[in-house]
């Protein structure tokens, strides 16, 4: 049963609610929908889940109205989409900007609902007749797909036909129309069988790695065993398969006596102001209003007629934007975004969201469709890249100082993105603002990681807490924080080892570190060169952190540090992909390899570069 | 070379002709023409200056998301908040005469009221409207004040240090909303807390070098604890209750600064 149906303006005033179903909603689903979906440019999605409810919505972009239907998640009502579109149609006829009450709509709504329910019943009946015929032909998996797809999707018929012809492996193509739930389930169903063997073998090693939690760091969980190349090199034992005592030799190569005096005590590195504090000087080149290339994909014959009518329409400005009008412009925009290194999935979702917000809107006079679309996309991009919460680290540090505890920052990321280098840059910046910093070397796996940090610490003249290699990073971090509390450091910067996002034991170790130490800021370090993998990295990191979190408080990624920004000229799309998929703001941008090369993200400049 | 000389000769001829023509006109006409010219230019200049001096009658309603701006907007416009509100995605604008229970006599100038969404993702919208603001009402939730204190003070700090606000000395009203509830804080408490938080912000943000890219100006006096009286623009505090329609103090503030 429908729980509630609301009509409100984009400015926030509720115009009409269904009074028949007067159930009060638990929590605030509408506000959450607006904040985490519509304002996050995910309006192209099909539905939104909140607690026990599912919400579906539709826009009337011309009048600036939003129609939202709320119903119980467990019920799969088929008529909601239908009902919403009919309600939209009939309400827009009686809508008047001056009127605030629409009590006469109650009657109309009741009729519409009865109609919609009746139609849904009929459709269900006809579908049940067709079902047994198809069920014989399909394999077992596809029947699962059907039940998942019957969440009110109207493309069921299409999906059935194509899936019969394609078979298991091609299911990803069928569900490429934004049906996320079914897509994820299908993928997992499809690949389960093939990857089962691999998972089984991984599982053993993973569990084994956990049993021995202290000495052998869990970093080595599933890495490959190196065959002995020379006689002098011995096999590394990765798990407790054969943990004979003789093999527990010292693999810790840290030099006990410190460096042999080769290192000259460098004077404190003072390379001037960090770029965080410098004003951004970017040349404001003349923005060309016109598109660079006209949409040359279209056929030339249709182009002539289309051009004349579009020019006429752009002058009179009366046309209502239809999906077909928007498609070519959006397609061109998506291509342009993808050439700027935005992940394909993200570009697709963004275009859907912009389409949802423009459909049905009246074109202003003297504007072309392409410029309207560009304007809407620009607004959407600025909205996504504007941080959702304050990114004032200095303020947070001061707040933590008042509470007499150190402010803990943990740097996480995959291999080779620049965590240690950027950690040193952040330390330099903080030091310039008279904040006492301490480094914690919790990368106990990579050879030379501790020495690297030690060198940075010596150059910056800040204390470093290290325990060498082969130690449990979570314990090292805990002790580092205690040490910082003791000697009154304001900030503790924790360096961790790089790890791939689908490496289960390493991700478990990371979440153990975070759960144990409860840092103030979890900073994901990502390089700007990454392409479509950014989406995978961030979503898997967040998922693992939330799955493996204990004690109720789930810590996800709080901020992003974008590195190697100087190596990309104008292909700045990775920033957009990362921010969109995780919702975390970009707090720093690393743009070089010396201490001063750290700056803030300039939202307007990035949006301009993306849309150039 | 010849062309230049030719041009010179032609120019001289034209000037002689012009002077002859002028001398032909009787002097009264000449004086009258000059007088009319001067008069029109003076009129033009005056009108331009007048247009610039007439203050815009735009009042901005800003504040964090959920503080009650949209409710206040509709109260000021219609006297009721209708059937409730949700988080705004777009600004609400309107030019109208403030709705008040006791109808005031005389000409009341309509006010252009803008309700700017408070959600942090829509923060750039505020910067669009700040240049035309003649007065700003900063709405604070007096009920859920302490959890949001830091965010509210950062927002207020950003407004008070904005270039437009400082240069034009735009008056700001710190409006404590939802005072009809029992556990709402008093306006004095809220004022003191905001001053304290802004003092902390001042310390952390002015620790940056001279190229302060975050804020255009700093506020307050060096060496002294911040207080709203240190601002060059006037900052006052008031109470209101959007749901109950108690908007008298806000209306007085608006009427004071939007002169008819």
mmCIF file of C-alpha atoms in Angstrom, chain A residues 127-483:
data_model
loop_
_atom_site.group_PDB
_atom_site.id
_atom_site.type_symbol
_atom_site.label_atom_id
_atom_site.label_comp_id
_atom_site.label_asym_id
_atom_site.label_seq_id
_atom_site.Cartn_x
_atom_site.Cartn_y
_atom_site.Cartn_z
ATOM 1 C CA UNK A 127 2.444 -11.540 -17.170
ATOM 2 C CA UNK A 128 1.591 -14.669 -15.228
ATOM 3 C CA UNK A 129 0.221 -16.223 -18.393
ATOM 4 C CA UNK A 130 3.462 -15.540 -20.269
ATOM 5 C CA UNK A 131 5.741 -16.624 -17.443
ATOM 6 C CA UNK A 132 5.428 -20.440 -17.545
ATOM 7 C CA UNK A 133 6.246 -20.472 -21.285
ATOM 8 C CA UNK A 134 9.526 -18.615 -20.838
ATOM 9 C CA UNK A 135 10.416 -20.368 -17.622
ATOM 10 C CA UNK A 136 10.965 -23.649 -19.447
ATOM 11 C CA UNK A 137 13.507 -22.196 -21.845
ATOM 12 C CA UNK A 138 15.597 -20.235 -19.355
ATOM 13 C CA UNK A 139 18.227 -21.411 -16.983
ATOM 14 C CA UNK A 140 17.673 -21.252 -13.265
ATOM 15 C CA UNK A 141 19.498 -17.955 -12.824
ATOM 16 C CA UNK A 142 17.277 -15.972 -15.100
ATOM 17 C CA UNK A 143 14.161 -16.756 -13.093
ATOM 18 C CA UNK A 144 15.864 -15.079 -10.183
ATOM 19 C CA UNK A 145 16.475 -12.135 -12.444
ATOM 20 C CA UNK A 146 12.767 -11.923 -13.177
ATOM 21 C CA UNK A 147 11.665 -11.618 -9.597
ATOM 22 C CA UNK A 148 14.197 -8.935 -9.026
ATOM 23 C CA UNK A 149 13.157 -7.093 -12.119
ATOM 24 C CA UNK A 150 9.503 -7.006 -11.222
ATOM 25 C CA UNK A 151 10.031 -4.005 -9.025
ATOM 26 C CA UNK A 152 7.767 -1.947 -11.174
ATOM 27 C CA UNK A 153 10.048 -1.839 -14.201
ATOM 28 C CA UNK A 154 8.297 -1.464 -17.473
ATOM 29 C CA UNK A 155 11.133 -2.877 -19.544
ATOM 30 C CA UNK A 156 10.536 -6.395 -18.335
ATOM 31 C CA UNK A 157 9.529 -7.681 -21.726
ATOM 32 C CA UNK A 158 12.638 -6.341 -23.399
ATOM 33 C CA UNK A 159 14.813 -7.842 -20.747
ATOM 34 C CA UNK A 160 13.288 -11.268 -21.063
ATOM 35 C CA UNK A 161 13.689 -11.478 -24.795
ATOM 36 C CA UNK A 162 17.305 -10.426 -24.864
ATOM 37 C CA UNK A 163 18.323 -12.550 -21.932
ATOM 38 C CA UNK A 164 16.968 -15.665 -23.521
ATOM 39 C CA UNK A 165 19.130 -15.070 -26.546
ATOM 40 C CA UNK A 166 22.291 -13.967 -24.778
ATOM 41 C CA UNK A 167 22.637 -16.331 -21.883
ATOM 42 C CA UNK A 168 24.376 -15.792 -18.555
ATOM 43 C CA UNK A 169 27.415 -13.796 -19.465
ATOM 44 C CA UNK A 170 25.690 -11.035 -21.335
ATOM 45 C CA UNK A 171 23.296 -10.136 -18.578
ATOM 46 C CA UNK A 172 25.264 -7.027 -17.859
ATOM 47 C CA UNK A 173 24.155 -5.536 -21.173
ATOM 48 C CA UNK A 174 20.476 -6.038 -20.455
ATOM 49 C CA UNK A 175 20.513 -4.235 -17.251
ATOM 50 C CA UNK A 176 22.511 -1.254 -18.356
ATOM 51 C CA UNK A 177 19.521 1.026 -18.032
ATOM 52 C CA UNK A 178 20.108 2.103 -14.519
ATOM 53 C CA UNK A 179 18.643 -0.903 -12.787
ATOM 54 C CA UNK A 180 21.255 -1.083 -10.146
ATOM 55 C CA UNK A 181 19.746 -3.614 -7.776
ATOM 56 C CA UNK A 182 19.156 -6.229 -10.367
ATOM 57 C CA UNK A 183 22.474 -5.482 -12.040
ATOM 58 C CA UNK A 184 24.508 -6.121 -8.920
ATOM 59 C CA UNK A 185 22.588 -9.254 -8.101
ATOM 60 C CA UNK A 186 22.917 -10.541 -11.637
ATOM 61 C CA UNK A 187 26.630 -10.001 -11.698
ATOM 62 C CA UNK A 188 27.106 -11.778 -8.439
ATOM 63 C CA UNK A 189 24.881 -14.614 -9.531
ATOM 64 C CA UNK A 190 26.610 -14.918 -12.881
ATOM 65 C CA UNK A 191 30.207 -14.997 -11.739
ATOM 66 C CA UNK A 192 29.712 -16.865 -8.519
ATOM 67 C CA UNK A 193 30.217 -20.266 -10.024
ATOM 68 C CA UNK A 194 33.348 -19.418 -11.918
ATOM 69 C CA UNK A 195 35.087 -17.628 -9.096
ATOM 70 C CA UNK A 196 34.089 -20.031 -6.375
ATOM 71 C CA UNK A 197 37.283 -22.020 -6.654
ATOM 72 C CA UNK A 198 39.437 -18.922 -6.397
ATOM 73 C CA UNK A 199 37.507 -17.644 -3.419
ATOM 74 C CA UNK A 200 37.877 -20.941 -1.634
ATOM 75 C CA UNK A 201 41.614 -20.905 -1.924
ATOM 76 C CA UNK A 202 41.780 -17.245 -0.974
ATOM 77 C CA UNK A 203 39.553 -17.823 1.978
ATOM 78 C CA UNK A 204 41.868 -20.351 3.559
ATOM 79 C CA UNK A 205 44.864 -18.126 3.332
ATOM 80 C CA UNK A 206 42.928 -15.144 4.519
ATOM 81 C CA UNK A 207 41.668 -16.843 7.579
ATOM 82 C CA UNK A 208 45.056 -18.280 8.269
ATOM 83 C CA UNK A 209 46.562 -14.855 8.093
ATOM 84 C CA UNK A 210 44.180 -13.583 10.686
ATOM 85 C CA UNK A 211 44.827 -16.348 13.171
ATOM 86 C CA UNK A 212 48.376 -15.204 13.533
ATOM 87 C CA UNK A 213 47.691 -11.615 14.202
ATOM 88 C CA UNK A 214 50.876 -10.307 15.672
ATOM 89 C CA UNK A 215 54.198 -11.337 14.277
ATOM 90 C CA UNK A 216 53.478 -12.032 10.670
ATOM 91 C CA UNK A 217 51.658 -8.917 9.562
ATOM 92 C CA UNK A 218 48.409 -9.661 7.850
ATOM 93 C CA UNK A 219 49.639 -7.701 4.878
ATOM 94 C CA UNK A 220 50.945 -10.791 3.268
ATOM 95 C CA UNK A 221 47.639 -12.596 3.118
ATOM 96 C CA UNK A 222 47.182 -13.498 -0.474
ATOM 97 C CA UNK A 223 50.294 -12.380 -2.269
ATOM 98 C CA UNK A 224 52.019 -14.923 -4.420
ATOM 99 C CA UNK A 225 54.816 -17.058 -3.061
ATOM 100 C CA UNK A 226 58.113 -16.199 -4.700
ATOM 101 C CA UNK A 227 60.035 -19.157 -6.014
ATOM 102 C CA UNK A 228 63.617 -19.209 -4.778
ATOM 103 C CA UNK A 229 65.716 -17.438 -7.367
ATOM 104 C CA UNK A 230 69.087 -17.710 -5.749
ATOM 105 C CA UNK A 231 70.419 -19.920 -3.110
ATOM 106 C CA UNK A 232 70.764 -17.019 -0.720
ATOM 107 C CA UNK A 233 67.152 -15.925 -1.006
ATOM 108 C CA UNK A 234 64.760 -17.977 1.042
ATOM 109 C CA UNK A 235 61.048 -18.428 0.586
ATOM 110 C CA UNK A 236 58.851 -16.017 2.442
ATOM 111 C CA UNK A 237 56.202 -17.778 4.448
ATOM 112 C CA UNK A 238 52.940 -15.951 3.985
ATOM 113 C CA UNK A 239 50.656 -17.797 6.340
ATOM 114 C CA UNK A 240 50.836 -20.400 8.991
ATOM 115 C CA UNK A 241 51.016 -23.254 6.514
ATOM 116 C CA UNK A 242 54.432 -24.279 7.716
ATOM 117 C CA UNK A 243 55.314 -21.945 10.513
ATOM 118 C CA UNK A 244 58.355 -23.779 11.691
ATOM 119 C CA UNK A 245 60.394 -21.743 14.144
ATOM 120 C CA UNK A 246 63.509 -21.859 12.016
ATOM 121 C CA UNK A 247 61.769 -19.890 9.323
ATOM 122 C CA UNK A 248 60.908 -17.039 11.611
ATOM 123 C CA UNK A 249 64.185 -15.410 10.935
ATOM 124 C CA UNK A 250 64.598 -11.789 11.198
ATOM 125 C CA UNK A 251 63.090 -10.342 8.071
ATOM 126 C CA UNK A 252 63.252 -6.972 9.665
ATOM 127 C CA UNK A 253 66.060 -5.151 7.933
ATOM 128 C CA UNK A 254 65.912 -1.952 9.938
ATOM 129 C CA UNK A 255 69.350 -0.880 10.881
ATOM 130 C CA UNK A 256 69.460 -0.954 14.661
ATOM 131 C CA UNK A 257 72.221 1.586 14.959
ATOM 132 C CA UNK A 258 70.547 4.164 12.858
ATOM 133 C CA UNK A 259 72.085 5.386 9.642
ATOM 134 C CA UNK A 260 75.852 5.158 9.522
ATOM 135 C CA UNK A 261 76.459 8.842 9.618
ATOM 136 C CA UNK A 262 76.011 9.230 5.879
ATOM 137 C CA UNK A 263 73.120 11.477 6.423
ATOM 138 C CA UNK A 264 74.075 15.005 7.155
ATOM 139 C CA UNK A 265 71.650 16.641 9.445
ATOM 140 C CA UNK A 266 69.905 18.810 6.955
ATOM 141 C CA UNK A 267 68.659 22.101 8.206
ATOM 142 C CA UNK A 268 64.923 22.374 8.512
ATOM 143 C CA UNK A 269 63.472 22.400 5.056
ATOM 144 C CA UNK A 270 62.128 25.830 4.532
ATOM 145 C CA UNK A 271 61.095 26.127 0.959
ATOM 146 C CA UNK A 272 58.831 29.061 1.419
ATOM 147 C CA UNK A 273 55.070 29.148 1.488
ATOM 148 C CA UNK A 274 53.133 26.056 0.754
ATOM 149 C CA UNK A 275 50.889 26.554 -2.245
ATOM 150 C CA UNK A 276 47.897 25.987 0.022
ATOM 151 C CA UNK A 277 48.246 29.558 1.163
ATOM 152 C CA UNK A 278 48.896 31.164 -2.175
ATOM 153 C CA UNK A 279 46.137 32.708 -4.207
ATOM 154 C CA UNK A 280 45.127 30.757 -7.186
ATOM 155 C CA UNK A 281 46.193 32.613 -10.322
ATOM 156 C CA UNK A 282 44.517 31.214 -13.322
ATOM 157 C CA UNK A 283 44.156 32.994 -16.607
ATOM 158 C CA UNK A 284 40.565 33.698 -17.385
ATOM 159 C CA UNK A 285 40.609 32.916 -21.048
ATOM 160 C CA UNK A 286 37.680 34.151 -23.015
ATOM 161 C CA UNK A 287 34.903 31.668 -22.737
ATOM 162 C CA UNK A 288 33.524 30.773 -26.066
ATOM 163 C CA UNK A 289 29.790 30.591 -25.747
ATOM 164 C CA UNK A 290 29.377 28.591 -28.918
ATOM 165 C CA UNK A 291 30.218 24.960 -29.028
ATOM 166 C CA UNK A 292 33.567 24.104 -30.503
ATOM 167 C CA UNK A 293 32.330 21.415 -32.804
ATOM 168 C CA UNK A 294 28.753 21.251 -33.918
ATOM 169 C CA UNK A 295 27.043 17.975 -33.450
ATOM 170 C CA UNK A 296 28.434 16.460 -36.602
ATOM 171 C CA UNK A 297 27.320 12.934 -35.901
ATOM 172 C CA UNK A 298 23.835 13.487 -37.170
ATOM 173 C CA UNK A 299 22.890 12.756 -40.728
ATOM 174 C CA UNK A 300 23.159 15.767 -43.046
ATOM 175 C CA UNK A 301 19.585 15.554 -44.415
ATOM 176 C CA UNK A 302 17.928 15.547 -41.056
ATOM 177 C CA UNK A 303 20.358 18.222 -40.002
ATOM 178 C CA UNK A 304 19.026 20.863 -42.401
ATOM 179 C CA UNK A 305 15.462 20.533 -41.329
ATOM 180 C CA UNK A 306 16.450 20.218 -37.678
ATOM 181 C CA UNK A 307 18.680 23.269 -37.868
ATOM 182 C CA UNK A 308 15.990 25.531 -39.232
ATOM 183 C CA UNK A 309 13.402 24.441 -36.710
ATOM 184 C CA UNK A 310 15.871 24.652 -33.862
ATOM 185 C CA UNK A 311 16.859 28.178 -34.878
ATOM 186 C CA UNK A 312 13.205 29.151 -35.087
ATOM 187 C CA UNK A 313 12.537 27.589 -31.722
ATOM 188 C CA UNK A 314 15.521 29.206 -30.174
ATOM 189 C CA UNK A 315 14.272 32.604 -31.206
ATOM 190 C CA UNK A 316 10.713 32.119 -30.085
ATOM 191 C CA UNK A 317 11.751 29.984 -27.142
ATOM 192 C CA UNK A 318 8.449 28.275 -26.689
ATOM 193 C CA UNK A 319 9.393 24.655 -27.163
ATOM 194 C CA UNK A 320 9.187 22.237 -24.316
ATOM 195 C CA UNK A 321 12.338 20.215 -24.059
ATOM 196 C CA UNK A 322 11.776 16.585 -24.870
ATOM 197 C CA UNK A 323 14.014 13.658 -24.248
ATOM 198 C CA UNK A 324 14.732 13.337 -27.952
ATOM 199 C CA UNK A 325 15.845 16.946 -28.105
ATOM 200 C CA UNK A 326 18.150 16.551 -25.173
ATOM 201 C CA UNK A 327 19.701 13.286 -26.243
ATOM 202 C CA UNK A 328 22.174 14.501 -28.871
ATOM 203 C CA UNK A 329 23.341 17.376 -26.711
ATOM 204 C CA UNK A 330 23.734 15.112 -23.714
ATOM 205 C CA UNK A 331 25.524 12.487 -25.727
ATOM 206 C CA UNK A 332 28.024 15.051 -26.955
ATOM 207 C CA UNK A 333 28.492 16.285 -23.429
ATOM 208 C CA UNK A 334 29.070 12.794 -22.139
ATOM 209 C CA UNK A 335 31.703 12.191 -24.807
ATOM 210 C CA UNK A 336 33.397 15.403 -23.869
ATOM 211 C CA UNK A 337 33.434 14.469 -20.204
ATOM 212 C CA UNK A 338 34.879 11.093 -20.997
ATOM 213 C CA UNK A 339 37.696 12.617 -23.013
ATOM 214 C CA UNK A 340 38.510 14.546 -19.841
ATOM 215 C CA UNK A 341 39.039 11.264 -17.996
ATOM 216 C CA UNK A 342 35.727 11.109 -16.144
ATOM 217 C CA UNK A 343 34.757 7.498 -15.479
ATOM 218 C CA UNK A 344 32.183 6.232 -17.952
ATOM 219 C CA UNK A 345 29.681 5.188 -15.322
ATOM 220 C CA UNK A 346 29.807 8.568 -13.639
ATOM 221 C CA UNK A 347 29.388 10.471 -16.890
ATOM 222 C CA UNK A 348 26.376 8.328 -17.682
ATOM 223 C CA UNK A 349 24.745 8.931 -14.314
ATOM 224 C CA UNK A 350 25.389 12.653 -14.498
ATOM 225 C CA UNK A 351 23.836 12.899 -17.919
ATOM 226 C CA UNK A 352 20.773 11.026 -16.710
ATOM 227 C CA UNK A 353 20.452 13.361 -13.767
ATOM 228 C CA UNK A 354 20.704 16.458 -15.944
ATOM 229 C CA UNK A 355 18.174 14.975 -18.322
ATOM 230 C CA UNK A 356 15.748 14.365 -15.479
ATOM 231 C CA UNK A 357 16.076 17.951 -14.379
ATOM 232 C CA UNK A 358 15.605 19.458 -17.851
ATOM 233 C CA UNK A 359 12.859 17.343 -19.339
ATOM 234 C CA UNK A 360 9.699 19.286 -19.927
ATOM 235 C CA UNK A 361 11.272 22.635 -19.243
ATOM 236 C CA UNK A 362 10.546 25.560 -21.488
ATOM 237 C CA UNK A 363 13.452 26.888 -23.473
ATOM 238 C CA UNK A 364 14.207 30.495 -22.681
ATOM 239 C CA UNK A 365 14.162 32.670 -25.766
ATOM 240 C CA UNK A 366 17.343 33.150 -27.726
ATOM 241 C CA UNK A 367 19.003 30.128 -26.225
ATOM 242 C CA UNK A 368 19.940 26.961 -27.965
ATOM 243 C CA UNK A 369 19.327 23.549 -26.522
ATOM 244 C CA UNK A 370 23.039 22.896 -26.258
ATOM 245 C CA UNK A 371 23.665 25.984 -24.187
ATOM 246 C CA UNK A 372 20.785 25.169 -21.856
ATOM 247 C CA UNK A 373 22.161 21.685 -21.366
ATOM 248 C CA UNK A 374 25.635 23.073 -20.821
ATOM 249 C CA UNK A 375 24.349 25.500 -18.218
ATOM 250 C CA UNK A 376 22.488 22.779 -16.372
ATOM 251 C CA UNK A 377 25.517 20.504 -16.429
ATOM 252 C CA UNK A 378 27.747 23.297 -15.161
ATOM 253 C CA UNK A 379 25.423 23.914 -12.239
ATOM 254 C CA UNK A 380 25.280 20.208 -11.493
ATOM 255 C CA UNK A 381 29.077 19.911 -11.534
ATOM 256 C CA UNK A 382 29.525 22.889 -9.229
ATOM 257 C CA UNK A 383 26.979 21.354 -6.890
ATOM 258 C CA UNK A 384 28.797 18.033 -6.757
ATOM 259 C CA UNK A 385 32.244 19.496 -6.281
ATOM 260 C CA UNK A 386 31.158 21.951 -3.575
ATOM 261 C CA UNK A 387 31.918 20.247 -0.288
ATOM 262 C CA UNK A 388 29.029 19.030 1.778
ATOM 263 C CA UNK A 389 30.682 19.898 5.027
ATOM 264 C CA UNK A 390 33.357 22.269 6.103
ATOM 265 C CA UNK A 391 36.886 21.278 5.103
ATOM 266 C CA UNK A 392 38.574 23.639 7.469
ATOM 267 C CA UNK A 393 41.259 21.391 8.943
ATOM 268 C CA UNK A 394 42.819 24.131 11.018
ATOM 269 C CA UNK A 395 39.556 24.603 12.820
ATOM 270 C CA UNK A 396 39.278 20.867 13.523
ATOM 271 C CA UNK A 397 42.838 20.796 14.804
ATOM 272 C CA UNK A 398 42.103 23.656 17.165
ATOM 273 C CA UNK A 399 38.958 21.945 18.353
ATOM 274 C CA UNK A 400 40.879 18.747 19.095
ATOM 275 C CA UNK A 401 43.577 20.768 20.833
ATOM 276 C CA UNK A 402 41.009 22.192 23.206
ATOM 277 C CA UNK A 403 39.942 18.708 24.089
ATOM 278 C CA UNK A 404 43.581 17.922 24.812
ATOM 279 C CA UNK A 405 43.848 15.087 22.368
ATOM 280 C CA UNK A 406 45.814 14.826 19.127
ATOM 281 C CA UNK A 407 44.063 15.118 15.789
ATOM 282 C CA UNK A 408 44.656 11.833 13.977
ATOM 283 C CA UNK A 409 44.747 11.614 10.180
ATOM 284 C CA UNK A 410 45.074 8.256 8.437
ATOM 285 C CA UNK A 411 46.250 8.129 4.827
ATOM 286 C CA UNK A 412 44.848 5.182 2.884
ATOM 287 C CA UNK A 413 44.994 4.267 -0.763
ATOM 288 C CA UNK A 414 46.169 1.740 -3.314
ATOM 289 C CA UNK A 415 49.794 1.127 -4.152
ATOM 290 C CA UNK A 416 51.928 3.873 -5.514
ATOM 291 C CA UNK A 417 49.600 6.862 -5.397
ATOM 292 C CA UNK A 418 51.848 9.039 -3.295
ATOM 293 C CA UNK A 419 50.738 8.610 0.289
ATOM 294 C CA UNK A 420 54.135 9.040 1.913
ATOM 295 C CA UNK A 421 55.118 11.999 -0.257
ATOM 296 C CA UNK A 422 51.871 13.841 0.330
ATOM 297 C CA UNK A 423 51.946 13.034 3.996
ATOM 298 C CA UNK A 424 55.203 14.933 4.167
ATOM 299 C CA UNK A 425 53.651 17.845 2.247
ATOM 300 C CA UNK A 426 50.729 18.026 4.662
ATOM 301 C CA UNK A 427 53.142 17.912 7.577
ATOM 302 C CA UNK A 428 55.094 20.801 6.073
ATOM 303 C CA UNK A 429 51.941 22.853 5.603
ATOM 304 C CA UNK A 430 50.745 22.236 9.126
ATOM 305 C CA UNK A 431 54.136 23.084 10.487
ATOM 306 C CA UNK A 432 54.059 26.400 8.647
ATOM 307 C CA UNK A 433 50.930 27.218 10.617
ATOM 308 C CA UNK A 434 52.568 26.535 13.924
ATOM 309 C CA UNK A 435 50.930 23.192 14.563
ATOM 310 C CA UNK A 436 53.093 20.512 16.093
ATOM 311 C CA UNK A 437 53.009 17.386 13.981
ATOM 312 C CA UNK A 438 54.051 13.818 14.581
ATOM 313 C CA UNK A 439 54.380 11.108 11.977
ATOM 314 C CA UNK A 440 53.506 7.472 12.598
ATOM 315 C CA UNK A 441 55.142 4.917 10.326
ATOM 316 C CA UNK A 442 52.460 2.275 10.090
ATOM 317 C CA UNK A 443 53.599 1.063 6.694
ATOM 318 C CA UNK A 444 55.407 -1.939 8.090
ATOM 319 C CA UNK A 445 55.417 -3.840 4.869
ATOM 320 C CA UNK A 446 57.140 -1.997 2.069
ATOM 321 C CA UNK A 447 60.909 -2.027 2.216
ATOM 322 C CA UNK A 448 62.276 1.388 2.894
ATOM 323 C CA UNK A 449 58.960 2.925 3.937
ATOM 324 C CA UNK A 450 60.087 3.618 7.472
ATOM 325 C CA UNK A 451 63.408 5.061 6.314
ATOM 326 C CA UNK A 452 61.579 7.274 3.851
ATOM 327 C CA UNK A 453 59.440 8.743 6.575
ATOM 328 C CA UNK A 454 62.424 9.060 8.829
ATOM 329 C CA UNK A 455 64.187 11.157 6.221
ATOM 330 C CA UNK A 456 61.195 13.412 5.807
ATOM 331 C CA UNK A 457 60.892 13.786 9.537
ATOM 332 C CA UNK A 458 64.524 14.708 9.836
ATOM 333 C CA UNK A 459 64.249 17.308 7.106
ATOM 334 C CA UNK A 460 61.159 18.832 8.615
ATOM 335 C CA UNK A 461 62.438 18.370 12.133
ATOM 336 C CA UNK A 462 59.356 16.739 13.481
ATOM 337 C CA UNK A 463 59.182 13.645 15.667
ATOM 338 C CA UNK A 464 58.425 10.278 14.140
ATOM 339 C CA UNK A 465 57.065 7.194 15.819
ATOM 340 C CA UNK A 466 58.296 3.980 14.272
ATOM 341 C CA UNK A 467 58.497 0.398 15.267
ATOM 342 C CA UNK A 468 60.295 -1.017 12.260
ATOM 343 C CA UNK A 469 58.853 -3.651 9.982
ATOM 344 C CA UNK A 470 56.734 -6.723 10.453
ATOM 345 C CA UNK A 471 54.675 -5.189 13.191
ATOM 346 C CA UNK A 472 50.919 -4.911 13.353
ATOM 347 C CA UNK A 473 50.064 -1.468 11.982
ATOM 348 C CA UNK A 474 47.015 -1.074 14.198
ATOM 349 C CA UNK A 475 49.065 -1.528 17.334
ATOM 350 C CA UNK A 476 51.797 0.781 16.074
ATOM 351 C CA UNK A 477 49.206 3.468 15.402
ATOM 352 C CA UNK A 478 47.704 3.069 18.840
ATOM 353 C CA UNK A 479 51.039 3.466 20.507
ATOM 354 C CA UNK A 480 51.852 6.448 18.313
ATOM 355 C CA UNK A 481 48.701 8.218 19.436
ATOM 356 C CA UNK A 482 49.493 7.528 23.054
ATOM 357 C CA UNK A 483 52.961 8.924 22.553
#
